[in-house]
Short mmCIF file of C-alpha atoms in Angstrom, two decimals:
data_model
loop_
_atom_site.label_atom_id
_atom_site.label_comp_id
_atom_site.label_asym_id
_atom_site.label_seq_id
_atom_site.Cartn_x
_atom_site.Cartn_y
_atom_site.Cartn_z
CA ASN C 1 88.64 173.48 281.84
CA GLN C 2 85.49 173.16 283.99
CA PRO C 3 87.15 172.33 287.32
CA ALA C 4 89.43 175.44 287.01
CA LEU C 5 86.34 177.69 286.21
CA ALA C 6 84.37 176.12 289.02
CA SER C 7 87.32 176.82 291.41
CA SER C 8 87.54 180.27 290.23
CA ILE C 9 83.90 180.89 290.78
CA PHE C 10 83.96 179.48 294.30
CA GLU C 11 87.11 181.29 295.18
CA SER C 12 85.42 184.51 294.07
CA VAL C 13 82.50 183.66 296.43
CA VAL C 14 85.06 183.03 299.39
CA ALA C 15 86.76 186.23 298.66
CA MET C 16 83.49 188.05 299.07
CA ASP C 17 82.39 185.91 302.04
CA PRO C 18 85.00 183.85 303.70
CA TRP C 19 82.55 182.25 306.03
CA TYR C 20 80.33 180.81 303.33
CA ASP C 21 80.98 177.16 304.06
CA PRO C 22 79.12 175.67 300.94
CA ALA C 23 81.74 177.46 298.66
CA LEU C 24 84.66 176.00 300.86
CA TYR C 25 83.10 172.61 300.53
CA TRP C 26 83.07 172.66 296.76
CA LEU C 27 86.60 173.88 296.72
CA GLY C 28 87.49 170.95 298.75
CA GLU C 29 85.65 168.61 296.51
CA ILE C 30 87.26 170.07 293.42
CA ALA C 31 90.70 169.74 294.96
CA PHE C 32 89.94 166.16 295.94
CA ALA C 33 88.76 165.24 292.44
CA SER C 34 91.92 166.59 290.95
CA GLY C 35 94.21 164.67 293.51
CA ALA C 36 95.23 167.77 295.31
CA PHE C 37 94.60 166.05 298.72
CA GLU C 38 96.63 168.57 300.91
CA LYS C 39 94.64 171.48 299.44
CA SER C 40 91.40 169.55 299.81
CA GLU C 41 92.22 168.95 303.43
CA GLU C 42 92.79 172.60 304.01
CA TRP C 43 89.37 173.47 302.50
CA PHE C 44 87.42 170.93 304.58
CA ILE C 45 89.33 172.01 307.73
CA LYS C 46 88.01 175.55 306.98
CA CYS C 47 84.55 174.24 306.47
CA LEU C 48 84.65 172.54 309.86
CA ALA C 49 85.98 175.57 311.56
CA ILE C 50 82.83 177.45 310.54
CA SER C 51 80.35 174.47 310.99
CA PRO C 52 81.99 171.94 313.32
CA ASP C 53 78.73 170.00 313.67
CA LYS C 54 78.42 169.08 309.96
CA GLY C 55 79.20 165.41 309.76
CA GLY C 56 79.12 165.59 305.85
CA TYR C 57 82.16 167.88 306.07
CA LEU C 58 83.90 165.79 308.50
CA SER C 59 83.21 162.47 306.51
CA ARG C 60 84.69 164.17 303.43
CA LEU C 61 87.71 165.24 305.49
CA ALA C 62 88.01 161.68 306.61
CA LEU C 63 88.14 160.42 303.03
CA VAL C 64 90.81 163.04 302.11
CA ILE C 65 92.94 161.99 305.08
CA LEU C 66 92.52 158.31 304.18
CA PHE C 67 93.82 159.17 300.68
CA ARG C 68 96.81 160.81 302.21
CA GLY C 69 97.64 157.58 303.82
CA LYS C 70 96.45 157.99 307.39
CA SER C 71 94.00 155.19 307.72
CA ASP C 72 93.58 155.19 311.53
CA GLN C 73 93.07 159.02 311.71
CA ALA C 74 90.57 158.73 308.77
CA CYS C 75 88.54 155.98 310.48
CA ALA C 76 88.43 158.00 313.72
CA LEU C 77 87.09 161.06 311.91
CA ALA C 78 84.56 158.87 310.06
CA GLU C 79 83.24 157.55 313.37
CA GLN C 80 82.96 161.13 314.57
CA ALA C 81 81.14 162.12 311.42
CA GLN C 82 78.74 159.12 311.86
CA LEU C 83 77.86 160.30 315.42
CA LEU C 84 77.11 163.75 314.16
CA GLU C 85 74.83 162.71 311.42
CA SER C 86 73.83 159.17 312.01
CA THR C 87 70.67 159.46 309.83
CA CYS C 88 72.06 161.35 306.92
CA VAL C 89 72.44 158.99 303.87
CA GLY C 90 75.21 161.20 302.29
CA THR C 91 77.31 161.08 305.47
CA LEU C 92 76.71 157.48 306.03
CA ARG C 93 77.75 156.76 302.42
CA ASN C 94 81.06 158.65 302.98
CA VAL C 95 81.70 156.92 306.29
CA ALA C 96 81.13 153.51 304.58
CA GLU C 97 83.49 154.56 301.76
CA VAL C 98 86.23 155.37 304.27
CA PHE C 99 85.74 152.01 306.00
CA LEU C 100 85.69 150.15 302.54
CA TYR C 101 88.99 151.65 301.47
CA ALA C 102 90.43 151.02 304.95
CA GLY C 103 89.45 147.43 304.72
CA ASP C 104 86.99 147.40 307.45
CA LEU C 105 84.33 145.69 305.44
CA ASP C 106 82.16 144.65 308.43
CA ARG C 107 81.57 148.24 309.47
CA ALA C 108 81.04 149.29 305.91
CA GLU C 109 78.48 146.58 305.39
CA GLY C 110 76.62 147.65 308.53
CA LEU C 111 76.24 151.13 307.11
CA LEU C 112 75.41 150.09 303.64
CA ALA C 113 72.89 147.21 304.37
CA PRO C 114 69.80 149.42 304.93
CA LEU C 115 70.51 151.50 301.68
CA PRO C 116 68.92 150.59 298.37
CA SER C 117 70.90 147.98 296.46
CA ASP C 118 71.53 150.09 293.28
CA TYR C 119 72.96 152.90 295.49
CA VAL C 120 75.21 150.35 297.18
CA ALA C 121 76.21 148.89 293.88
CA ASP C 122 77.10 152.26 292.54
CA LEU C 123 79.25 153.10 295.51
CA LEU C 124 81.02 149.63 295.48
CA THR C 125 81.65 150.07 291.72
CA HIS C 126 83.05 153.50 292.32
CA CYS C 127 85.28 152.30 295.12
CA TRP C 128 86.54 149.54 292.97
CA ARG C 129 87.50 151.86 290.22
CA GLU C 130 89.17 154.26 292.71
CA LYS C 131 91.13 151.37 294.00
CA GLN C 132 92.27 150.47 290.56
CA ASN C 133 93.16 154.01 289.73
CA ARG C 134 94.88 154.87 293.05
CA SER C 135 96.09 151.47 294.18
CA GLN C 136 99.24 152.99 295.74
CA ALA C 137 97.06 155.08 298.16
CA LEU C 138 94.29 152.63 299.10
CA HIS C 139 94.48 149.34 301.00
CA LEU C 140 91.71 146.99 301.01
CA GLY C 141 92.17 144.47 303.85
CA ARG C 142 90.51 141.55 301.91
CA PRO C 143 88.48 141.40 298.68
CA TYR C 144 85.14 142.88 298.98
CA GLN C 145 83.17 140.86 296.18
CA PRO C 146 81.25 138.86 298.78
CA LEU C 147 80.26 142.09 300.45
CA PHE C 148 79.04 143.48 297.02
CA LEU C 149 77.07 140.23 296.35
CA ARG C 150 75.49 140.21 299.77
CA LEU C 151 74.43 143.83 299.69
CA ILE C 152 73.03 143.94 296.21
CA ALA C 153 71.16 140.45 296.52
#
């Protein structure tokens, strides 16, 4: 079980250095991927306690919060992340993903429009699959096929 092995390695790193935020980040990602959103939230909050200026950490926390059913709080965190790292493609992708899931397609489109179309297509495909897999947790305000078509044209 690779996620369990990875978690064990990162937990060992954190045991040696509890201030090593990259290990905390990956523990948050592993928990998120396994659907342990509460645990994932805890790891990302620890990351931000160490590095409060990292928009990437904040944008991932926003996504976790969204998956926990707190759309308004998630969007507010995503906005803060965007302000912290307005030129970081990874952070902007995460923020756009929060807005997509929250149904704010106009804001998502504004963030995604400057990105390469293959990157956007991959993100939108990923979001659609997540929506199908976790439909109880995600709410798209309206279909986003037209957004997909505009952004990859």
